[in-house]
Amino acid sequence: VESNSHDSRDLLARFELMIEQFNHHLTDTALPQERFEVIRSSLVERLQNPVNNLAEMGALLSLLAFEKEGDFDYFKKRIAATQELSYEQFVALAK
């Protein structure tokens, strides 16, 4: 992060304040359980349909083969992990 108008200590203080406020308001306004459920189901849907065309399929296969070391069940694992994640677990991890 760079700024022409604020020094690094000021930026750090602003980040720390933002994180503190986010953690304090995580369950009531920042990300209530209803919104978490919507985001989680949307993510699962996106993971179940990862490609729209041939070029995206090529990129996906390349990702799985080379960056994920041939783990062609990567998306199945992510879907299962996302579906199993509870709101309480998410809040604990976020904090």
PDB file of N, CA and C in Angstrom:
ATOM      1  N   VAL A   1       0.847  -1.174   0.000  1.00  0.00           N
ATOM      2  CA  VAL A   1       0.000   0.000   0.000  1.00  0.00           C
ATOM      3  C   VAL A   1       0.886   1.229   0.000  1.00  0.00           C
ATOM      4  N   GLU A   2       0.530   2.175  -0.828  1.00  0.00           N
ATOM      5  CA  GLU A   2       1.281   3.415  -0.909  1.00  0.00           C
ATOM      6  C   GLU A   2       0.333   4.593  -0.769  1.00  0.00           C
ATOM      7  N   SER A   3       0.881   5.696  -0.304  1.00  0.00           N
ATOM      8  CA  SER A   3       0.084   6.903  -0.192  1.00  0.00           C
ATOM      9  C   SER A   3       0.979   8.118  -0.376  1.00  0.00           C
ATOM     10  N   ASN A   4       0.466   9.090  -1.109  1.00  0.00           N
ATOM     11  CA  ASN A   4       1.180  10.356  -1.273  1.00  0.00           C
ATOM     12  C   ASN A   4       0.896  11.317  -0.133  1.00  0.00           C
ATOM     13  N   SER A   5      -0.161  11.051   0.625  1.00  0.00           N
ATOM     14  CA  SER A   5      -0.573  12.002   1.650  1.00  0.00           C
ATOM     15  C   SER A   5      -0.412  11.490   3.076  1.00  0.00           C
ATOM     16  N   HIS A   6      -0.141  10.180   3.276  1.00  0.00           N
ATOM     17  CA  HIS A   6      -0.022   9.633   4.626  1.00  0.00           C
ATOM     18  C   HIS A   6       1.271   8.821   4.748  1.00  0.00           C
ATOM     19  N   ASP A   7       1.917   8.932   5.916  1.00  0.00           N
ATOM     20  CA  ASP A   7       3.130   8.137   6.103  1.00  0.00           C
ATOM     21  C   ASP A   7       2.768   6.706   6.500  1.00  0.00           C
ATOM     22  N   SER A   8       3.765   5.840   6.520  1.00  0.00           N
ATOM     23  CA  SER A   8       3.526   4.409   6.736  1.00  0.00           C
ATOM     24  C   SER A   8       2.924   4.111   8.105  1.00  0.00           C
ATOM     25  N   ARG A   9       3.313   4.851   9.143  1.00  0.00           N
ATOM     26  CA  ARG A   9       2.735   4.614  10.478  1.00  0.00           C
ATOM     27  C   ARG A   9       1.253   4.967  10.509  1.00  0.00           C
ATOM     28  N   ASP A  10       0.873   6.016   9.812  1.00  0.00           N
ATOM     29  CA  ASP A  10      -0.534   6.397   9.745  1.00  0.00           C
ATOM     30  C   ASP A  10      -1.345   5.341   8.995  1.00  0.00           C
ATOM     31  N   LEU A  11      -0.792   4.838   7.900  1.00  0.00           N
ATOM     32  CA  LEU A  11      -1.474   3.786   7.146  1.00  0.00           C
ATOM     33  C   LEU A  11      -1.623   2.520   7.978  1.00  0.00           C
ATOM     34  N   LEU A  12      -0.576   2.153   8.701  1.00  0.00           N
ATOM     35  CA  LEU A  12      -0.634   0.976   9.558  1.00  0.00           C
ATOM     36  C   LEU A  12      -1.701   1.147  10.634  1.00  0.00           C
ATOM     37  N   ALA A  13      -1.760   2.320  11.246  1.00  0.00           N
ATOM     38  CA  ALA A  13      -2.770   2.579  12.271  1.00  0.00           C
ATOM     39  C   ALA A  13      -4.179   2.489  11.686  1.00  0.00           C
ATOM     40  N   ARG A  14      -4.350   2.977  10.473  1.00  0.00           N
ATOM     41  CA  ARG A  14      -5.659   2.897   9.824  1.00  0.00           C
ATOM     42  C   ARG A  14      -6.054   1.450   9.533  1.00  0.00           C
ATOM     43  N   PHE A  15      -5.092   0.657   9.064  1.00  0.00           N
ATOM     44  CA  PHE A  15      -5.372  -0.761   8.814  1.00  0.00           C
ATOM     45  C   PHE A  15      -5.740  -1.476  10.111  1.00  0.00           C
ATOM     46  N   GLU A  16      -4.971  -1.230  11.156  1.00  0.00           N
ATOM     47  CA  GLU A  16      -5.241  -1.893  12.432  1.00  0.00           C
ATOM     48  C   GLU A  16      -6.613  -1.504  12.972  1.00  0.00           C
ATOM     49  N   LEU A  17      -6.994  -0.246  12.827  1.00  0.00           N
ATOM     50  CA  LEU A  17      -8.315   0.203  13.263  1.00  0.00           C
ATOM     51  C   LEU A  17      -9.407  -0.470  12.437  1.00  0.00           C
ATOM     52  N   MET A  18      -9.208  -0.561  11.128  1.00  0.00           N
ATOM     53  CA  MET A  18     -10.200  -1.201  10.273  1.00  0.00           C
ATOM     54  C   MET A  18     -10.379  -2.671  10.652  1.00  0.00           C
ATOM     55  N   ILE A  19      -9.282  -3.387  10.880  1.00  0.00           N
ATOM     56  CA  ILE A  19      -9.358  -4.798  11.254  1.00  0.00           C
ATOM     57  C   ILE A  19     -10.035  -4.954  12.611  1.00  0.00           C
ATOM     58  N   GLU A  20      -9.703  -4.106  13.547  1.00  0.00           N
ATOM     59  CA  GLU A  20     -10.325  -4.153  14.872  1.00  0.00           C
ATOM     60  C   GLU A  20     -11.829  -3.904  14.782  1.00  0.00           C
ATOM     61  N   GLN A  21     -12.241  -2.926  14.007  1.00  0.00           N
ATOM     62  CA  GLN A  21     -13.669  -2.635  13.850  1.00  0.00           C
ATOM     63  C   GLN A  21     -14.375  -3.774  13.120  1.00  0.00           C
ATOM     64  N   PHE A  22     -13.733  -4.344  12.106  1.00  0.00           N
ATOM     65  CA  PHE A  22     -14.322  -5.470  11.387  1.00  0.00           C
ATOM     66  C   PHE A  22     -14.546  -6.640  12.330  1.00  0.00           C
ATOM     67  N   ASN A  23     -13.542  -6.990  13.124  1.00  0.00           N
ATOM     68  CA  ASN A  23     -13.685  -8.093  14.079  1.00  0.00           C
ATOM     69  C   ASN A  23     -14.765  -7.812  15.118  1.00  0.00           C
ATOM     70  N   HIS A  24     -14.845  -6.584  15.568  1.00  0.00           N
ATOM     71  CA  HIS A  24     -15.840  -6.224  16.579  1.00  0.00           C
ATOM     72  C   HIS A  24     -17.264  -6.328  16.032  1.00  0.00           C
ATOM     73  N   HIS A  25     -17.444  -5.962  14.774  1.00  0.00           N
ATOM     74  CA  HIS A  25     -18.786  -5.940  14.181  1.00  0.00           C
ATOM     75  C   HIS A  25     -19.032  -7.100  13.219  1.00  0.00           C
ATOM     76  N   LEU A  26     -18.174  -8.119  13.261  1.00  0.00           N
ATOM     77  CA  LEU A  26     -18.264  -9.218  12.305  1.00  0.00           C
ATOM     78  C   LEU A  26     -19.628  -9.895  12.325  1.00  0.00           C
ATOM     79  N   THR A  27     -20.133 -10.221  13.476  1.00  0.00           N
ATOM     80  CA  THR A  27     -21.367 -11.003  13.545  1.00  0.00           C
ATOM     81  C   THR A  27     -22.635 -10.165  13.450  1.00  0.00           C
ATOM     82  N   ASP A  28     -22.563  -8.874  13.714  1.00  0.00           N
ATOM     83  CA  ASP A  28     -23.804  -8.083  13.668  1.00  0.00           C
ATOM     84  C   ASP A  28     -23.979  -7.283  12.378  1.00  0.00           C
ATOM     85  N   THR A  29     -22.953  -6.627  11.897  1.00  0.00           N
ATOM     86  CA  THR A  29     -23.128  -5.814  10.689  1.00  0.00           C
ATOM     87  C   THR A  29     -22.173  -6.171   9.560  1.00  0.00           C
ATOM     88  N   ALA A  30     -20.940  -6.557   9.884  1.00  0.00           N
ATOM     89  CA  ALA A  30     -19.952  -6.816   8.825  1.00  0.00           C
ATOM     90  C   ALA A  30     -20.330  -8.043   8.004  1.00  0.00           C
ATOM     91  N   LEU A  31     -20.686  -9.127   8.663  1.00  0.00           N
ATOM     92  CA  LEU A  31     -21.068 -10.344   7.946  1.00  0.00           C
ATOM     93  C   LEU A  31     -21.975 -11.197   8.834  1.00  0.00           C
ATOM     94  N   PRO A  32     -23.246 -10.851   8.904  1.00  0.00           N
ATOM     95  CA  PRO A  32     -24.175 -11.664   9.695  1.00  0.00           C
ATOM     96  C   PRO A  32     -24.357 -13.046   9.071  1.00  0.00           C
ATOM     97  N   GLN A  33     -24.906 -13.969   9.831  1.00  0.00           N
ATOM     98  CA  GLN A  33     -25.016 -15.354   9.392  1.00  0.00           C
ATOM     99  C   GLN A  33     -25.798 -15.498   8.090  1.00  0.00           C
ATOM    100  N   GLU A  34     -26.839 -14.724   7.899  1.00  0.00           N
ATOM    101  CA  GLU A  34     -27.640 -14.827   6.675  1.00  0.00           C
ATOM    102  C   GLU A  34     -26.802 -14.502   5.447  1.00  0.00           C
ATOM    103  N   ARG A  35     -25.991 -13.472   5.541  1.00  0.00           N
ATOM    104  CA  ARG A  35     -25.134 -13.085   4.415  1.00  0.00           C
ATOM    105  C   ARG A  35     -24.055 -14.140   4.182  1.00  0.00           C
ATOM    106  N   PHE A  36     -23.521 -14.705   5.269  1.00  0.00           N
ATOM    107  CA  PHE A  36     -22.535 -15.779   5.156  1.00  0.00           C
ATOM    108  C   PHE A  36     -23.115 -16.948   4.376  1.00  0.00           C
ATOM    109  N   GLU A  37     -24.352 -17.326   4.686  1.00  0.00           N
ATOM    110  CA  GLU A  37     -24.996 -18.451   4.002  1.00  0.00           C
ATOM    111  C   GLU A  37     -25.164 -18.167   2.509  1.00  0.00           C
ATOM    112  N   VAL A  38     -25.537 -16.946   2.163  1.00  0.00           N
ATOM    113  CA  VAL A  38     -25.700 -16.574   0.757  1.00  0.00           C
ATOM    114  C   VAL A  38     -24.366 -16.640   0.026  1.00  0.00           C
ATOM    115  N   ILE A  39     -23.328 -16.104   0.646  1.00  0.00           N
ATOM    116  CA  ILE A  39     -21.995 -16.111   0.030  1.00  0.00           C
ATOM    117  C   ILE A  39     -21.486 -17.534  -0.112  1.00  0.00           C
ATOM    118  N   ARG A  40     -21.684 -18.350   0.915  1.00  0.00           N
ATOM    119  CA  ARG A  40     -21.218 -19.737   0.864  1.00  0.00           C
ATOM    120  C   ARG A  40     -21.920 -20.508  -0.254  1.00  0.00           C
ATOM    121  N   SER A  41     -23.235 -20.379  -0.362  1.00  0.00           N
ATOM    122  CA  SER A  41     -23.946 -21.111  -1.411  1.00  0.00           C
ATOM    123  C   SER A  41     -23.554 -20.603  -2.799  1.00  0.00           C
ATOM    124  N   SER A  42     -23.310 -19.318  -2.936  1.00  0.00           N
ATOM    125  CA  SER A  42     -22.862 -18.754  -4.204  1.00  0.00           C
ATOM    126  C   SER A  42     -21.489 -19.290  -4.580  1.00  0.00           C
ATOM    127  N   LEU A  43     -20.602 -19.401  -3.606  1.00  0.00           N
ATOM    128  CA  LEU A  43     -19.266 -19.937  -3.859  1.00  0.00           C
ATOM    129  C   LEU A  43     -19.342 -21.396  -4.289  1.00  0.00           C
ATOM    130  N   VAL A  44     -20.180 -22.182  -3.622  1.00  0.00           N
ATOM    131  CA  VAL A  44     -20.335 -23.587  -3.999  1.00  0.00           C
ATOM    132  C   VAL A  44     -20.840 -23.692  -5.434  1.00  0.00           C
ATOM    133  N   GLU A  45     -21.800 -22.870  -5.788  1.00  0.00           N
ATOM    134  CA  GLU A  45     -22.342 -22.893  -7.151  1.00  0.00           C
ATOM    135  C   GLU A  45     -21.262 -22.534  -8.174  1.00  0.00           C
ATOM    136  N   ARG A  46     -20.452 -21.529  -7.850  1.00  0.00           N
ATOM    137  CA  ARG A  46     -19.374 -21.129  -8.761  1.00  0.00           C
ATOM    138  C   ARG A  46     -18.320 -22.227  -8.895  1.00  0.00           C
ATOM    139  N   LEU A  47     -18.015 -22.918  -7.794  1.00  0.00           N
ATOM    140  CA  LEU A  47     -17.042 -24.001  -7.834  1.00  0.00           C
ATOM    141  C   LEU A  47     -17.568 -25.207  -8.609  1.00  0.00           C
ATOM    142  N   GLN A  48     -18.882 -25.407  -8.602  1.00  0.00           N
ATOM    143  CA  GLN A  48     -19.469 -26.525  -9.333  1.00  0.00           C
ATOM    144  C   GLN A  48     -19.478 -26.271 -10.836  1.00  0.00           C
ATOM    145  N   ASN A  49     -19.412 -25.031 -11.250  1.00  0.00           N
ATOM    146  CA  ASN A  49     -19.412 -24.651 -12.672  1.00  0.00           C
ATOM    147  C   ASN A  49     -18.222 -23.735 -12.947  1.00  0.00           C
ATOM    148  N   PRO A  50     -16.989 -24.271 -12.913  1.00  0.00           N
ATOM    149  CA  PRO A  50     -15.824 -23.392 -12.977  1.00  0.00           C
ATOM    150  C   PRO A  50     -15.472 -22.844 -14.351  1.00  0.00           C
ATOM    151  N   VAL A  51     -16.019 -23.402 -15.443  1.00  0.00           N
ATOM    152  CA  VAL A  51     -15.610 -22.932 -16.765  1.00  0.00           C
ATOM    153  C   VAL A  51     -16.813 -22.590 -17.638  1.00  0.00           C
ATOM    154  N   ASN A  52     -16.611 -21.632 -18.538  1.00  0.00           N
ATOM    155  CA  ASN A  52     -17.656 -21.201 -19.462  1.00  0.00           C
ATOM    156  C   ASN A  52     -17.310 -21.479 -20.916  1.00  0.00           C
ATOM    157  N   ASN A  53     -16.022 -21.703 -21.178  1.00  0.00           N
ATOM    158  CA  ASN A  53     -15.614 -21.914 -22.573  1.00  0.00           C
ATOM    159  C   ASN A  53     -14.337 -22.755 -22.633  1.00  0.00           C
ATOM    160  N   LEU A  54     -13.909 -23.054 -23.823  1.00  0.00           N
ATOM    161  CA  LEU A  54     -12.758 -23.921 -24.029  1.00  0.00           C
ATOM    162  C   LEU A  54     -11.469 -23.310 -23.479  1.00  0.00           C
ATOM    163  N   ALA A  55     -11.306 -22.018 -23.623  1.00  0.00           N
ATOM    164  CA  ALA A  55     -10.093 -21.356 -23.122  1.00  0.00           C
ATOM    165  C   ALA A  55     -10.016 -21.466 -21.595  1.00  0.00           C
ATOM    166  N   GLU A  56     -11.142 -21.269 -20.931  1.00  0.00           N
ATOM    167  CA  GLU A  56     -11.162 -21.397 -19.471  1.00  0.00           C
ATOM    168  C   GLU A  56     -10.888 -22.839 -19.052  1.00  0.00           C
ATOM    169  N   MET A  57     -11.375 -23.810 -19.820  1.00  0.00           N
ATOM    170  CA  MET A  57     -11.109 -25.213 -19.511  1.00  0.00           C
ATOM    171  C   MET A  57      -9.622 -25.503 -19.614  1.00  0.00           C
ATOM    172  N   GLY A  58      -8.969 -24.979 -20.639  1.00  0.00           N
ATOM    173  CA  GLY A  58      -7.521 -25.155 -20.770  1.00  0.00           C
ATOM    174  C   GLY A  58      -6.770 -24.565 -19.591  1.00  0.00           C
ATOM    175  N   ALA A  59      -7.173 -23.362 -19.193  1.00  0.00           N
ATOM    176  CA  ALA A  59      -6.527 -22.715 -18.047  1.00  0.00           C
ATOM    177  C   ALA A  59      -6.771 -23.514 -16.768  1.00  0.00           C
ATOM    178  N   LEU A  60      -7.987 -24.032 -16.601  1.00  0.00           N
ATOM    179  CA  LEU A  60      -8.317 -24.820 -15.418  1.00  0.00           C
ATOM    180  C   LEU A  60      -7.486 -26.104 -15.368  1.00  0.00           C
ATOM    181  N   LEU A  61      -7.409 -26.817 -16.491  1.00  0.00           N
ATOM    182  CA  LEU A  61      -6.625 -28.051 -16.524  1.00  0.00           C
ATOM    183  C   LEU A  61      -5.145 -27.782 -16.268  1.00  0.00           C
ATOM    184  N   SER A  62      -4.645 -26.675 -16.782  1.00  0.00           N
ATOM    185  CA  SER A  62      -3.261 -26.295 -16.527  1.00  0.00           C
ATOM    186  C   SER A  62      -3.046 -26.006 -15.038  1.00  0.00           C
ATOM    187  N   LEU A  63      -3.976 -25.292 -14.440  1.00  0.00           N
ATOM    188  CA  LEU A  63      -3.903 -24.999 -13.007  1.00  0.00           C
ATOM    189  C   LEU A  63      -3.869 -26.288 -12.198  1.00  0.00           C
ATOM    190  N   LEU A  64      -4.791 -27.198 -12.496  1.00  0.00           N
ATOM    191  CA  LEU A  64      -4.870 -28.449 -11.743  1.00  0.00           C
ATOM    192  C   LEU A  64      -3.633 -29.317 -11.961  1.00  0.00           C
ATOM    193  N   ALA A  65      -3.160 -29.381 -13.186  1.00  0.00           N
ATOM    194  CA  ALA A  65      -2.024 -30.242 -13.493  1.00  0.00           C
ATOM    195  C   ALA A  65      -0.713 -29.720 -12.918  1.00  0.00           C
ATOM    196  N   PHE A  66      -0.492 -28.424 -13.021  1.00  0.00           N
ATOM    197  CA  PHE A  66       0.827 -27.901 -12.674  1.00  0.00           C
ATOM    198  C   PHE A  66       0.881 -27.176 -11.333  1.00  0.00           C
ATOM    199  N   GLU A  67      -0.089 -26.346 -11.026  1.00  0.00           N
ATOM    200  CA  GLU A  67      -0.045 -25.613  -9.762  1.00  0.00           C
ATOM    201  C   GLU A  67      -0.615 -26.420  -8.597  1.00  0.00           C
ATOM    202  N   LYS A  68      -1.582 -27.287  -8.878  1.00  0.00           N
ATOM    203  CA  LYS A  68      -2.185 -28.116  -7.828  1.00  0.00           C
ATOM    204  C   LYS A  68      -1.635 -29.533  -7.870  1.00  0.00           C
ATOM    205  N   GLU A  69      -0.526 -29.709  -8.592  1.00  0.00           N
ATOM    206  CA  GLU A  69       0.236 -30.954  -8.654  1.00  0.00           C
ATOM    207  C   GLU A  69      -0.618 -32.168  -9.030  1.00  0.00           C
ATOM    208  N   GLY A  70      -1.487 -31.992 -10.017  1.00  0.00           N
ATOM    209  CA  GLY A  70      -2.285 -33.099 -10.531  1.00  0.00           C
ATOM    210  C   GLY A  70      -3.457 -33.490  -9.650  1.00  0.00           C
ATOM    211  N   ASP A  71      -3.847 -32.619  -8.744  1.00  0.00           N
ATOM    212  CA  ASP A  71      -4.989 -32.907  -7.863  1.00  0.00           C
ATOM    213  C   ASP A  71      -6.276 -32.531  -8.606  1.00  0.00           C
ATOM    214  N   PHE A  72      -6.783 -33.476  -9.402  1.00  0.00           N
ATOM    215  CA  PHE A  72      -7.960 -33.199 -10.210  1.00  0.00           C
ATOM    216  C   PHE A  72      -9.247 -33.261  -9.402  1.00  0.00           C
ATOM    217  N   ASP A  73      -9.149 -33.601  -8.105  1.00  0.00           N
ATOM    218  CA  ASP A  73     -10.294 -33.549  -7.188  1.00  0.00           C
ATOM    219  C   ASP A  73     -10.294 -32.251  -6.384  1.00  0.00           C
ATOM    220  N   TYR A  74      -9.446 -31.316  -6.773  1.00  0.00           N
ATOM    221  CA  TYR A  74      -9.291 -30.059  -6.043  1.00  0.00           C
ATOM    222  C   TYR A  74     -10.626 -29.347  -5.830  1.00  0.00           C
ATOM    223  N   PHE A  75     -11.431 -29.245  -6.878  1.00  0.00           N
ATOM    224  CA  PHE A  75     -12.693 -28.529  -6.749  1.00  0.00           C
ATOM    225  C   PHE A  75     -13.687 -29.306  -5.893  1.00  0.00           C
ATOM    226  N   LYS A  76     -13.695 -30.628  -6.000  1.00  0.00           N
ATOM    227  CA  LYS A  76     -14.569 -31.433  -5.146  1.00  0.00           C
ATOM    228  C   LYS A  76     -14.212 -31.234  -3.675  1.00  0.00           C
ATOM    229  N   LYS A  77     -12.909 -31.184  -3.388  1.00  0.00           N
ATOM    230  CA  LYS A  77     -12.448 -30.970  -2.011  1.00  0.00           C
ATOM    231  C   LYS A  77     -12.839 -29.585  -1.512  1.00  0.00           C
ATOM    232  N   ARG A  78     -12.676 -28.582  -2.359  1.00  0.00           N
ATOM    233  CA  ARG A  78     -13.057 -27.210  -1.957  1.00  0.00           C
ATOM    234  C   ARG A  78     -14.549 -27.091  -1.731  1.00  0.00           C
ATOM    235  N   ILE A  79     -15.353 -27.735  -2.573  1.00  0.00           N
ATOM    236  CA  ILE A  79     -16.807 -27.710  -2.412  1.00  0.00           C
ATOM    237  C   ILE A  79     -17.179 -28.358  -1.088  1.00  0.00           C
ATOM    238  N   ALA A  80     -16.606 -29.529  -0.809  1.00  0.00           N
ATOM    239  CA  ALA A  80     -16.908 -30.225   0.444  1.00  0.00           C
ATOM    240  C   ALA A  80     -16.495 -29.383   1.646  1.00  0.00           C
ATOM    241  N   ALA A  81     -15.314 -28.789   1.599  1.00  0.00           N
ATOM    242  CA  ALA A  81     -14.839 -27.961   2.708  1.00  0.00           C
ATOM    243  C   ALA A  81     -15.726 -26.735   2.892  1.00  0.00           C
ATOM    244  N   THR A  82     -16.151 -26.130   1.798  1.00  0.00           N
ATOM    245  CA  THR A  82     -17.019 -24.947   1.876  1.00  0.00           C
ATOM    246  C   THR A  82     -18.377 -25.313   2.459  1.00  0.00           C
ATOM    247  N   GLN A  83     -18.932 -26.445   2.031  1.00  0.00           N
ATOM    248  CA  GLN A  83     -20.233 -26.872   2.541  1.00  0.00           C
ATOM    249  C   GLN A  83     -20.170 -27.240   4.017  1.00  0.00           C
ATOM    250  N   GLU A  84     -19.035 -27.764   4.463  1.00  0.00           N
ATOM    251  CA  GLU A  84     -18.882 -28.175   5.860  1.00  0.00           C
ATOM    252  C   GLU A  84     -18.570 -27.013   6.795  1.00  0.00           C
ATOM    253  N   LEU A  85     -18.113 -25.902   6.258  1.00  0.00           N
ATOM    254  CA  LEU A  85     -17.739 -24.758   7.089  1.00  0.00           C
ATOM    255  C   LEU A  85     -18.969 -24.163   7.758  1.00  0.00           C
ATOM    256  N   SER A  86     -18.959 -24.120   9.068  1.00  0.00           N
ATOM    257  CA  SER A  86     -20.077 -23.518   9.793  1.00  0.00           C
ATOM    258  C   SER A  86     -19.797 -22.032  10.022  1.00  0.00           C
ATOM    259  N   TYR A  87     -20.830 -21.309  10.336  1.00  0.00           N
ATOM    260  CA  TYR A  87     -20.673 -19.878  10.607  1.00  0.00           C
ATOM    261  C   TYR A  87     -19.775 -19.667  11.822  1.00  0.00           C
ATOM    262  N   GLU A  88     -19.929 -20.503  12.833  1.00  0.00           N
ATOM    263  CA  GLU A  88     -19.118 -20.378  14.045  1.00  0.00           C
ATOM    264  C   GLU A  88     -17.638 -20.607  13.741  1.00  0.00           C
ATOM    265  N   GLN A  89     -17.351 -21.599  12.890  1.00  0.00           N
ATOM    266  CA  GLN A  89     -15.971 -21.854  12.484  1.00  0.00           C
ATOM    267  C   GLN A  89     -15.407 -20.667  11.709  1.00  0.00           C
ATOM    268  N   PHE A  90     -16.230 -20.120  10.819  1.00  0.00           N
ATOM    269  CA  PHE A  90     -15.792 -18.961  10.035  1.00  0.00           C
ATOM    270  C   PHE A  90     -15.453 -17.781  10.941  1.00  0.00           C
ATOM    271  N   VAL A  91     -16.318 -17.495  11.901  1.00  0.00           N
ATOM    272  CA  VAL A  91     -16.083 -16.370  12.808  1.00  0.00           C
ATOM    273  C   VAL A  91     -14.799 -16.590  13.604  1.00  0.00           C
ATOM    274  N   ALA A  92     -14.607 -17.819  14.101  1.00  0.00           N
ATOM    275  CA  ALA A  92     -13.388 -18.116  14.869  1.00  0.00           C
ATOM    276  C   ALA A  92     -12.142 -17.937  14.005  1.00  0.00           C
ATOM    277  N   LEU A  93     -12.185 -18.421  12.763  1.00  0.00           N
ATOM    278  CA  LEU A  93     -11.046 -18.271  11.860  1.00  0.00           C
ATOM    279  C   LEU A  93     -10.806 -16.815  11.494  1.00  0.00           C
ATOM    280  N   ALA A  94     -11.871 -16.065  11.273  1.00  0.00           N
ATOM    281  CA  ALA A  94     -11.725 -14.649  10.893  1.00  0.00           C
ATOM    282  C   ALA A  94     -11.119 -13.837  12.021  1.00  0.00           C
ATOM    283  N   LYS A  95     -11.492 -14.152  13.236  1.00  0.00           N
ATOM    284  CA  LYS A  95     -10.958 -13.397  14.375  1.00  0.00           C
ATOM    285  C   LYS A  95      -9.554 -13.809  14.676  1.00  0.00           C
TER     286      LYS A  95
END
